[in-house]
Amino acid sequence: MFFSWVPLTFFHSLAIVNHQYFMVNINLSIQHRCKALEILRSFPNPVSANILAGELGISRVALWKMVRKLRELAYPIHTGREGYQLAADQDPDLLCPWELGAFGLRTEWFPETSSTMEEAKNRFSRRSQSLQRKEPTAPAQEPFYTVAETQTAGRGRFHRSWESLRGGIYLTVTLFRRVPLAIVGRYPLLAGVVWVETLQELFPTFSKGPTPHPITLKWPNDILMGNRKIGGILLDMEVEGDTATRIDLGIGFNVRNHPKDPKAAALIDLIGPSLPPRRMILQAYLHRLERALVDPYLKSAIPRWKRFSSTLGKPVRILFPASRAAGLSTLTGTAVDIGPGGELVVRSSDGSLKVVSYGDCHHRR
């Protein structure tokens, strides 16, 4: 028997080609589903199979297979002699990649998972080195997104649980870039700012009318509507020396879910049935977020955050979870400023300024 010698580089090249072919097929599948749903949502009447397949550039057999997959995901697509029709009043409003436009090509979606943050870590654990930028001022890598319809072990700061019922937005934004640790705290602040700006754009009457619901930011990571929490941001990262090489922003936002906590709120409670689909809200958010992330130093994050702050100028009490077990005292004073890295500056009763990098901030009355 004769064995010919084949260099290892051949197998490496073959693996790359196979991976690229696989990714092209995945992207085409996403684009076909996206366009098919767009067409079906645009017409109240059935769309013939010939027209739909022609618009997508695929065969009728491929169209039938695609529709079958969409039905398995709970899309109410009905088939009749006249063609395919989507029941608008039963639209599942999912956050699948094909529902997120161009962002979907960088999105991994789970109907249910323990935590999008953990899924993001698993997703990129072997790719981190190849995706990292050497210089913070280099053109920023586009973010990657990990999305779930519901989480069974969602978490907030200090490993607290985050209620993740179906109908909310549960998202991890992953960035591969080298950022000095001294300023990485700007990232969760900016993520909160972009939520406020997005909601103000989508719902301009929030802060007006007889019963206004101002949207504000509470240090360090809460998004408030009135006095009720509607969302939060969690920061995680990989570090080399004094530099973050990968940044994960875990985001939980209440949209159509109904949180059990009386101190929490959801958009559906405030807007009612006219609330647009979650996919539209998330696309609007990601569009603003990607524009804001072009500058890796996020020089505008602090002044923008101050515009929406509900913390600055208020009496506050800072609790340090790790210190309470040791019987250490808390910090009380007045929040007067935000430091260059996102720290809270508190003026204590003796007039001295304390810089707080982490902790639970409670507004005192």
mmCIF file of C-alpha atoms in Angstrom:
data_model
loop_
_atom_site.group_PDB
_atom_site.id
_atom_site.type_symbol
_atom_site.label_atom_id
_atom_site.label_comp_id
_atom_site.label_asym_id
_atom_site.label_seq_id
_atom_site.Cartn_x
_atom_site.Cartn_y
_atom_site.Cartn_z
ATOM 1 C CA MET A 1 0.000 0.000 0.000
ATOM 2 C CA PHE A 2 1.326 3.438 -0.925
ATOM 3 C CA PHE A 3 0.836 6.530 1.245
ATOM 4 C CA SER A 4 1.705 9.881 -0.264
ATOM 5 C CA TRP A 5 3.039 12.563 2.048
ATOM 6 C CA VAL A 6 0.719 15.551 2.429
ATOM 7 C CA PRO A 7 1.976 18.699 4.221
ATOM 8 C CA LEU A 8 0.043 19.846 7.293
ATOM 9 C CA THR A 9 -0.483 23.218 5.642
ATOM 10 C CA PHE A 10 -2.764 21.478 3.130
ATOM 11 C CA PHE A 11 -5.119 20.301 5.881
ATOM 12 C CA HIS A 12 -5.016 23.745 7.503
ATOM 13 C CA SER A 13 -5.934 25.386 4.187
ATOM 14 C CA LEU A 14 -8.686 22.820 3.622
ATOM 15 C CA ALA A 15 -10.135 23.553 7.075
ATOM 16 C CA ILE A 16 -10.147 27.290 6.327
ATOM 17 C CA VAL A 17 -11.911 26.729 2.988
ATOM 18 C CA ASN A 18 -14.531 24.484 4.609
ATOM 19 C CA HIS A 19 -15.135 27.020 7.381
ATOM 20 C CA GLN A 20 -15.513 29.860 4.858
ATOM 21 C CA TYR A 21 -17.938 27.758 2.775
ATOM 22 C CA PHE A 22 -19.944 26.982 5.918
ATOM 23 C CA MET A 23 -20.079 30.666 6.908
ATOM 24 C CA VAL A 24 -21.203 31.689 3.410
ATOM 25 C CA ASN A 25 -24.068 29.188 3.606
ATOM 26 C CA ILE A 26 -25.044 30.389 7.079
ATOM 27 C CA ASN A 27 -25.039 34.023 5.942
ATOM 28 C CA LEU A 28 -27.140 33.189 2.873
ATOM 29 C CA SER A 29 -29.629 31.334 5.055
ATOM 30 C CA ILE A 30 -29.894 34.364 7.369
ATOM 31 C CA GLN A 31 -30.358 36.727 4.422
ATOM 32 C CA HIS A 32 -33.000 34.504 2.796
ATOM 33 C CA ARG A 33 -35.029 34.206 5.998
ATOM 34 C CA CYS A 34 -34.714 37.941 6.628
ATOM 35 C CA LYS A 35 -35.970 38.847 3.151
ATOM 36 C CA ALA A 36 -38.738 36.220 3.170
ATOM 37 C CA LEU A 37 -40.162 37.508 6.455
ATOM 38 C CA GLU A 38 -39.886 41.101 5.236
ATOM 39 C CA ILE A 39 -41.921 40.235 2.137
ATOM 40 C CA LEU A 40 -44.545 38.219 4.040
ATOM 41 C CA ARG A 41 -44.964 41.005 6.607
ATOM 42 C CA SER A 42 -45.402 43.561 3.827
ATOM 43 C CA PHE A 43 -48.408 41.826 2.256
ATOM 44 C CA PRO A 44 -51.655 41.075 4.119
ATOM 45 C CA ASN A 45 -52.614 38.589 1.396
ATOM 46 C CA PRO A 46 -50.863 35.319 0.449
ATOM 47 C CA VAL A 47 -47.676 35.538 -1.640
ATOM 48 C CA SER A 48 -47.308 32.900 -4.328
ATOM 49 C CA ALA A 49 -44.458 30.414 -4.047
ATOM 50 C CA ASN A 50 -43.169 31.377 -7.513
ATOM 51 C CA ILE A 51 -42.955 35.067 -6.619
ATOM 52 C CA LEU A 52 -41.399 34.457 -3.192
ATOM 53 C CA ALA A 53 -38.825 31.979 -4.522
ATOM 54 C CA GLY A 54 -38.017 34.349 -7.375
ATOM 55 C CA GLU A 55 -37.473 37.288 -5.019
ATOM 56 C CA LEU A 56 -35.110 35.161 -2.905
ATOM 57 C CA GLY A 57 -33.328 33.619 -5.882
ATOM 58 C CA ILE A 58 -33.925 30.049 -4.671
ATOM 59 C CA SER A 59 -35.909 27.037 -5.886
ATOM 60 C CA ARG A 60 -39.428 26.254 -4.696
ATOM 61 C CA VAL A 61 -38.070 23.166 -2.931
ATOM 62 C CA ALA A 62 -35.520 25.288 -1.035
ATOM 63 C CA LEU A 63 -38.307 27.739 -0.189
ATOM 64 C CA TRP A 64 -40.499 24.929 1.160
ATOM 65 C CA LYS A 65 -37.624 23.690 3.366
ATOM 66 C CA MET A 66 -36.980 27.209 4.669
ATOM 67 C CA VAL A 67 -40.662 27.777 5.503
ATOM 68 C CA ARG A 68 -40.750 24.444 7.324
ATOM 69 C CA LYS A 69 -37.801 25.541 9.485
ATOM 70 C CA LEU A 70 -39.468 28.864 10.253
ATOM 71 C CA ARG A 71 -42.653 27.073 11.278
ATOM 72 C CA GLU A 72 -40.613 24.913 13.658
ATOM 73 C CA LEU A 73 -39.487 28.169 15.288
ATOM 74 C CA ALA A 74 -43.150 29.158 15.842
ATOM 75 C CA TYR A 75 -43.570 31.504 12.861
ATOM 76 C CA PRO A 76 -47.273 31.191 11.885
ATOM 77 C CA ILE A 77 -46.785 30.825 8.127
ATOM 78 C CA HIS A 78 -49.878 29.357 6.496
ATOM 79 C CA THR A 79 -49.807 27.584 3.152
ATOM 80 C CA GLY A 80 -52.676 27.490 0.685
ATOM 81 C CA ARG A 81 -53.382 27.384 -3.013
ATOM 82 C CA GLU A 82 -52.620 31.067 -3.310
ATOM 83 C CA GLY A 83 -49.242 30.823 -1.580
ATOM 84 C CA TYR A 84 -47.692 31.646 1.780
ATOM 85 C CA GLN A 85 -49.130 34.036 4.371
ATOM 86 C CA LEU A 86 -47.810 35.161 7.752
ATOM 87 C CA ALA A 87 -50.451 35.676 10.473
ATOM 88 C CA ALA A 88 -49.449 39.118 11.746
ATOM 89 C CA ASP A 89 -51.380 38.839 14.999
ATOM 90 C CA GLN A 90 -49.404 35.695 15.924
ATOM 91 C CA ASP A 91 -45.905 36.920 15.030
ATOM 92 C CA PRO A 92 -43.569 35.467 17.720
ATOM 93 C CA ASP A 93 -41.340 38.604 17.766
ATOM 94 C CA LEU A 94 -38.073 36.678 18.099
ATOM 95 C CA LEU A 95 -34.558 38.123 18.174
ATOM 96 C CA CYS A 96 -33.043 35.584 15.760
ATOM 97 C CA PRO A 97 -30.131 36.680 13.518
ATOM 98 C CA TRP A 98 -32.465 37.009 10.506
ATOM 99 C CA GLU A 99 -34.598 39.484 12.505
ATOM 100 C CA LEU A 100 -31.679 41.856 13.142
ATOM 101 C CA GLY A 101 -30.684 42.964 9.645
ATOM 102 C CA ALA A 102 -26.939 43.377 9.102
ATOM 103 C CA PHE A 103 -26.314 42.869 12.834
ATOM 104 C CA GLY A 104 -27.609 39.314 12.487
ATOM 105 C CA LEU A 105 -24.508 38.232 10.569
ATOM 106 C CA ARG A 106 -22.513 38.707 13.794
ATOM 107 C CA THR A 107 -25.169 37.333 16.139
ATOM 108 C CA GLU A 108 -25.543 33.969 17.818
ATOM 109 C CA TRP A 109 -29.047 33.276 19.121
ATOM 110 C CA PHE A 110 -30.434 30.895 21.741
ATOM 111 C CA PRO A 111 -34.111 30.186 22.449
ATOM 112 C CA GLU A 112 -32.994 29.514 26.028
ATOM 113 C CA THR A 113 -29.618 29.459 27.746
ATOM 114 C CA SER A 114 -28.127 29.802 31.190
ATOM 115 C CA SER A 115 -26.485 33.174 30.452
ATOM 116 C CA THR A 116 -25.542 35.061 27.297
ATOM 117 C CA MET A 117 -22.349 36.160 29.063
ATOM 118 C CA GLU A 118 -21.286 32.547 29.573
ATOM 119 C CA GLU A 119 -22.275 31.649 26.015
ATOM 120 C CA ALA A 120 -20.156 34.535 24.696
ATOM 121 C CA LYS A 121 -17.150 33.317 26.687
ATOM 122 C CA ASN A 122 -17.555 29.802 25.285
ATOM 123 C CA ARG A 123 -18.153 31.122 21.786
ATOM 124 C CA PHE A 124 -14.919 33.073 21.580
ATOM 125 C CA SER A 125 -12.586 31.270 23.985
ATOM 126 C CA ARG A 126 -10.482 29.866 21.133
ATOM 127 C CA ARG A 127 -10.629 32.918 18.898
ATOM 128 C CA SER A 128 -9.578 35.688 21.274
ATOM 129 C CA GLN A 129 -5.961 35.991 20.158
ATOM 130 C CA SER A 130 -6.745 36.247 16.449
ATOM 131 C CA LEU A 131 -9.462 38.860 17.012
ATOM 132 C CA GLN A 132 -7.530 41.195 19.302
ATOM 133 C CA ARG A 133 -6.208 44.501 18.005
ATOM 134 C CA LYS A 134 -2.656 45.497 18.862
ATOM 135 C CA GLU A 135 -3.357 49.199 19.233
ATOM 136 C CA PRO A 136 -6.381 50.876 20.841
ATOM 137 C CA THR A 137 -6.378 53.527 18.126
ATOM 138 C CA ALA A 138 -6.631 50.950 15.309
ATOM 139 C CA PRO A 139 -9.961 50.736 13.449
ATOM 140 C CA ALA A 140 -12.304 48.999 15.887
ATOM 141 C CA GLN A 141 -13.381 45.420 15.247
ATOM 142 C CA GLU A 142 -17.122 45.249 14.764
ATOM 143 C CA PRO A 143 -18.918 43.940 17.862
ATOM 144 C CA PHE A 144 -20.243 40.397 18.132
ATOM 145 C CA TYR A 145 -23.613 39.724 19.738
ATOM 146 C CA THR A 146 -24.958 36.815 21.775
ATOM 147 C CA VAL A 147 -28.723 36.936 22.283
ATOM 148 C CA ALA A 148 -31.219 34.735 24.135
ATOM 149 C CA GLU A 149 -34.999 34.729 24.383
ATOM 150 C CA THR A 150 -34.722 33.737 28.034
ATOM 151 C CA GLN A 151 -31.978 32.946 30.557
ATOM 152 C CA THR A 152 -32.151 30.363 33.312
ATOM 153 C CA ALA A 153 -29.184 31.787 35.243
ATOM 154 C CA GLY A 154 -28.964 35.419 34.209
ATOM 155 C CA ARG A 155 -26.818 37.459 36.542
ATOM 156 C CA GLY A 156 -26.221 41.032 37.556
ATOM 157 C CA ARG A 157 -23.417 42.664 39.493
ATOM 158 C CA PHE A 158 -21.799 40.809 42.407
ATOM 159 C CA HIS A 159 -23.210 37.518 41.021
ATOM 160 C CA ARG A 160 -26.796 38.447 41.845
ATOM 161 C CA SER A 161 -29.470 36.743 39.772
ATOM 162 C CA TRP A 162 -31.225 38.654 36.989
ATOM 163 C CA GLU A 163 -34.794 37.652 36.241
ATOM 164 C CA SER A 164 -34.864 36.813 32.534
ATOM 165 C CA LEU A 165 -38.423 36.020 31.546
ATOM 166 C CA ARG A 166 -39.462 35.650 27.925
ATOM 167 C CA GLY A 167 -40.183 39.000 26.296
ATOM 168 C CA GLY A 168 -37.114 40.888 27.506
ATOM 169 C CA ILE A 169 -33.864 41.640 25.681
ATOM 170 C CA TYR A 170 -30.904 39.591 26.973
ATOM 171 C CA LEU A 171 -27.741 40.406 25.130
ATOM 172 C CA THR A 172 -23.954 40.265 25.455
ATOM 173 C CA VAL A 173 -21.865 42.610 23.307
ATOM 174 C CA THR A 174 -18.319 41.318 22.752
ATOM 175 C CA LEU A 175 -15.524 43.654 21.682
ATOM 176 C CA PHE A 176 -11.960 42.676 20.835
ATOM 177 C CA ARG A 177 -9.796 45.751 21.319
ATOM 178 C CA ARG A 178 -6.998 46.859 23.599
ATOM 179 C CA VAL A 179 -8.227 49.472 26.068
ATOM 180 C CA PRO A 180 -6.387 50.871 29.124
ATOM 181 C CA LEU A 181 -7.952 49.541 32.334
ATOM 182 C CA ALA A 182 -8.052 53.106 33.657
ATOM 183 C CA ILE A 183 -10.869 53.981 31.224
ATOM 184 C CA VAL A 184 -12.625 50.658 30.619
ATOM 185 C CA GLY A 185 -15.334 51.725 33.097
ATOM 186 C CA ARG A 186 -16.602 54.107 30.416
ATOM 187 C CA TYR A 187 -17.960 51.181 28.407
ATOM 188 C CA PRO A 188 -20.934 50.189 30.625
ATOM 189 C CA LEU A 189 -21.729 53.884 31.121
ATOM 190 C CA LEU A 190 -21.891 54.383 27.367
ATOM 191 C CA ALA A 191 -24.052 51.284 26.916
ATOM 192 C CA GLY A 192 -26.566 52.819 29.322
ATOM 193 C CA VAL A 193 -26.410 56.219 27.622
ATOM 194 C CA VAL A 194 -27.205 54.650 24.254
ATOM 195 C CA TRP A 195 -30.292 52.965 25.741
ATOM 196 C CA VAL A 196 -31.597 56.302 26.987
ATOM 197 C CA GLU A 197 -30.908 58.015 23.664
ATOM 198 C CA THR A 198 -32.564 55.157 21.761
ATOM 199 C CA LEU A 199 -35.699 55.255 23.919
ATOM 200 C CA GLN A 200 -35.935 59.025 23.610
ATOM 201 C CA GLU A 201 -35.764 58.683 19.838
ATOM 202 C CA LEU A 202 -38.364 55.908 19.693
ATOM 203 C CA PHE A 203 -40.681 57.330 22.365
ATOM 204 C CA PRO A 204 -40.245 61.135 22.452
ATOM 205 C CA THR A 205 -43.303 61.673 24.690
ATOM 206 C CA PHE A 206 -41.836 59.702 27.620
ATOM 207 C CA SER A 207 -40.726 62.786 29.505
ATOM 208 C CA LYS A 208 -43.785 64.876 28.585
ATOM 209 C CA GLY A 209 -47.493 64.860 29.226
ATOM 210 C CA PRO A 210 -49.541 64.711 32.455
ATOM 211 C CA THR A 211 -47.717 61.577 33.727
ATOM 212 C CA PRO A 212 -44.106 61.840 32.487
ATOM 213 C CA HIS A 213 -41.722 58.903 32.820
ATOM 214 C CA PRO A 214 -38.218 60.401 32.593
ATOM 215 C CA ILE A 215 -35.506 57.950 31.565
ATOM 216 C CA THR A 216 -32.387 58.331 33.692
ATOM 217 C CA LEU A 217 -29.162 56.543 34.643
ATOM 218 C CA LYS A 218 -28.277 55.544 38.182
ATOM 219 C CA TRP A 219 -24.634 54.881 38.953
ATOM 220 C CA PRO A 220 -23.109 52.547 38.131
ATOM 221 C CA ASN A 221 -25.251 50.451 35.787
ATOM 222 C CA ASP A 222 -29.010 50.957 36.226
ATOM 223 C CA ILE A 223 -31.417 52.342 33.635
ATOM 224 C CA LEU A 224 -34.454 53.859 35.333
ATOM 225 C CA MET A 225 -37.871 54.942 34.179
ATOM 226 C CA GLY A 226 -39.139 57.176 36.937
ATOM 227 C CA ASN A 227 -38.000 55.389 40.082
ATOM 228 C CA ARG A 228 -38.287 51.882 38.643
ATOM 229 C CA LYS A 229 -35.476 49.870 37.085
ATOM 230 C CA ILE A 230 -36.003 48.930 33.469
ATOM 231 C CA GLY A 231 -32.536 47.651 32.549
ATOM 232 C CA GLY A 232 -28.982 47.075 33.658
ATOM 233 C CA ILE A 233 -25.441 46.634 32.307
ATOM 234 C CA LEU A 234 -22.781 44.148 33.424
ATOM 235 C CA LEU A 235 -19.081 44.502 32.546
ATOM 236 C CA ASP A 236 -16.651 41.614 32.176
ATOM 237 C CA MET A 237 -13.254 41.532 30.481
ATOM 238 C CA GLU A 238 -10.028 39.723 29.713
ATOM 239 C CA VAL A 239 -6.902 41.516 30.893
ATOM 240 C CA GLU A 240 -3.207 41.591 30.013
ATOM 241 C CA GLY A 241 -1.229 43.732 32.442
ATOM 242 C CA ASP A 242 -2.894 47.135 32.584
ATOM 243 C CA THR A 243 -4.891 46.602 29.388
ATOM 244 C CA ALA A 244 -8.269 45.023 28.649
ATOM 245 C CA THR A 245 -8.003 42.897 25.510
ATOM 246 C CA ARG A 246 -11.614 41.793 25.331
ATOM 247 C CA ILE A 247 -14.716 43.502 26.713
ATOM 248 C CA ASP A 248 -18.077 41.833 27.330
ATOM 249 C CA LEU A 249 -21.111 44.002 28.059
ATOM 250 C CA GLY A 250 -24.013 41.979 29.423
ATOM 251 C CA ILE A 251 -27.328 43.770 28.933
ATOM 252 C CA GLY A 252 -30.722 42.971 30.383
ATOM 253 C CA PHE A 253 -33.668 45.133 29.357
ATOM 254 C CA ASN A 254 -37.358 44.674 30.203
ATOM 255 C CA VAL A 255 -39.590 45.059 27.149
ATOM 256 C CA ARG A 256 -42.605 42.732 27.009
ATOM 257 C CA ASN A 257 -41.796 40.660 30.068
ATOM 258 C CA HIS A 258 -43.441 41.398 33.419
ATOM 259 C CA PRO A 259 -40.806 41.440 36.194
ATOM 260 C CA LYS A 260 -41.968 40.286 39.602
ATOM 261 C CA ASP A 261 -39.908 42.874 41.472
ATOM 262 C CA PRO A 262 -42.190 45.857 42.314
ATOM 263 C CA LYS A 263 -39.182 48.150 41.902
ATOM 264 C CA ALA A 264 -38.783 47.070 38.274
ATOM 265 C CA ALA A 265 -40.688 48.137 35.164
ATOM 266 C CA ALA A 266 -41.066 47.049 31.543
ATOM 267 C CA LEU A 267 -41.752 49.074 28.415
ATOM 268 C CA ILE A 268 -45.031 47.254 27.802
ATOM 269 C CA ASP A 269 -46.358 48.499 31.171
ATOM 270 C CA LEU A 270 -45.746 52.107 30.180
ATOM 271 C CA ILE A 271 -46.533 52.107 26.460
ATOM 272 C CA GLY A 272 -49.162 49.431 26.134
ATOM 273 C CA PRO A 273 -50.138 47.516 22.991
ATOM 274 C CA SER A 274 -48.650 50.124 20.643
ATOM 275 C CA LEU A 275 -45.155 49.015 21.675
ATOM 276 C CA PRO A 276 -43.171 48.115 18.522
ATOM 277 C CA PRO A 277 -41.626 44.640 18.133
ATOM 278 C CA ARG A 278 -38.511 43.916 20.168
ATOM 279 C CA ARG A 279 -36.507 43.365 16.979
ATOM 280 C CA MET A 280 -37.077 46.996 15.971
ATOM 281 C CA ILE A 281 -36.086 48.273 19.420
ATOM 282 C CA LEU A 282 -32.917 46.160 19.470
ATOM 283 C CA GLN A 283 -31.923 47.150 15.928
ATOM 284 C CA ALA A 284 -32.331 50.833 16.796
ATOM 285 C CA TYR A 285 -30.155 50.316 19.884
ATOM 286 C CA LEU A 286 -27.398 48.425 18.068
ATOM 287 C CA HIS A 287 -27.321 51.020 15.293
ATOM 288 C CA ARG A 288 -26.621 53.789 17.827
ATOM 289 C CA LEU A 289 -24.257 51.628 19.864
ATOM 290 C CA GLU A 290 -21.983 50.750 16.956
ATOM 291 C CA ARG A 291 -21.653 54.396 15.999
ATOM 292 C CA ALA A 292 -20.784 55.292 19.592
ATOM 293 C CA LEU A 293 -18.156 52.524 19.839
ATOM 294 C CA VAL A 294 -16.076 53.734 16.886
ATOM 295 C CA ASP A 295 -13.836 55.680 19.299
ATOM 296 C CA PRO A 296 -12.143 53.021 21.512
ATOM 297 C CA TYR A 297 -11.455 55.638 24.201
ATOM 298 C CA LEU A 298 -15.137 56.685 24.363
ATOM 299 C CA LYS A 299 -14.223 60.287 25.099
ATOM 300 C CA SER A 300 -17.873 61.395 24.926
ATOM 301 C CA ALA A 301 -19.165 58.744 27.359
ATOM 302 C CA ILE A 302 -18.747 60.710 30.615
ATOM 303 C CA PRO A 303 -20.364 64.015 29.515
ATOM 304 C CA ARG A 304 -23.200 62.124 27.820
ATOM 305 C CA TRP A 305 -23.796 60.026 30.938
ATOM 306 C CA LYS A 306 -23.951 63.157 33.110
ATOM 307 C CA ARG A 307 -26.807 64.540 30.991
ATOM 308 C CA PHE A 308 -29.044 61.640 32.038
ATOM 309 C CA SER A 309 -27.778 61.042 35.566
ATOM 310 C CA SER A 310 -30.239 60.638 38.412
ATOM 311 C CA THR A 311 -27.345 60.200 40.866
ATOM 312 C CA LEU A 312 -25.254 63.370 40.605
ATOM 313 C CA GLY A 313 -26.228 66.028 43.116
ATOM 314 C CA LYS A 314 -28.086 63.568 45.359
ATOM 315 C CA PRO A 315 -27.287 62.294 48.851
ATOM 316 C CA VAL A 316 -26.072 58.715 48.461
ATOM 317 C CA ARG A 317 -25.072 55.735 50.533
ATOM 318 C CA ILE A 318 -22.515 53.359 49.035
ATOM 319 C CA LEU A 319 -22.515 49.751 50.221
ATOM 320 C CA PHE A 320 -19.571 47.492 49.550
ATOM 321 C CA PRO A 321 -20.800 43.860 49.433
ATOM 322 C CA ALA A 322 -17.352 42.427 50.138
ATOM 323 C CA SER A 323 -16.901 44.776 53.093
ATOM 324 C CA ARG A 324 -20.247 44.197 54.804
ATOM 325 C CA ALA A 325 -19.271 40.646 55.772
ATOM 326 C CA ALA A 326 -16.148 42.059 57.404
ATOM 327 C CA GLY A 327 -18.170 44.616 59.345
ATOM 328 C CA LEU A 328 -16.682 47.624 57.568
ATOM 329 C CA SER A 329 -18.592 50.889 57.380
ATOM 330 C CA THR A 330 -20.421 52.218 54.358
ATOM 331 C CA LEU A 331 -19.791 55.548 52.671
ATOM 332 C CA THR A 332 -22.365 58.344 52.827
ATOM 333 C CA GLY A 333 -22.251 61.747 51.230
ATOM 334 C CA THR A 334 -23.306 63.627 48.130
ATOM 335 C CA ALA A 335 -22.511 62.421 44.610
ATOM 336 C CA VAL A 336 -20.766 65.334 42.920
ATOM 337 C CA ASP A 337 -18.984 64.034 39.835
ATOM 338 C CA ILE A 338 -17.909 61.133 37.636
ATOM 339 C CA GLY A 339 -14.204 60.360 37.306
ATOM 340 C CA PRO A 340 -12.413 59.752 33.976
ATOM 341 C CA GLY A 341 -12.781 55.984 34.356
ATOM 342 C CA GLY A 342 -16.445 56.050 35.358
ATOM 343 C CA GLU A 343 -15.802 56.293 39.109
ATOM 344 C CA LEU A 344 -18.310 58.072 41.342
ATOM 345 C CA VAL A 345 -16.917 61.055 43.253
ATOM 346 C CA VAL A 346 -18.630 61.519 46.625
ATOM 347 C CA ARG A 347 -18.268 64.492 48.973
ATOM 348 C CA SER A 348 -18.439 63.150 52.522
ATOM 349 C CA SER A 349 -19.798 65.008 55.563
ATOM 350 C CA ASP A 350 -16.345 66.361 56.447
ATOM 351 C CA GLY A 351 -15.992 67.915 52.998
ATOM 352 C CA SER A 352 -13.420 65.458 51.664
ATOM 353 C CA LEU A 353 -13.837 63.823 48.253
ATOM 354 C CA LYS A 354 -13.929 60.041 47.966
ATOM 355 C CA VAL A 355 -13.529 58.223 44.659
ATOM 356 C CA VAL A 356 -15.627 55.041 44.416
ATOM 357 C CA SER A 357 -14.843 52.469 41.717
ATOM 358 C CA TYR A 358 -17.439 49.884 42.689
ATOM 359 C CA GLY A 359 -20.272 49.295 45.130
ATOM 360 C CA ASP A 360 -24.038 49.511 45.516
ATOM 361 C CA CYS A 361 -25.262 53.071 45.265
ATOM 362 C CA HIS A 362 -28.493 53.950 47.091
ATOM 363 C CA HIS A 363 -30.156 57.335 46.719
ATOM 364 C CA ARG A 364 -31.012 58.761 50.143
ATOM 365 C CA ARG A 365 -34.057 60.918 50.720
#
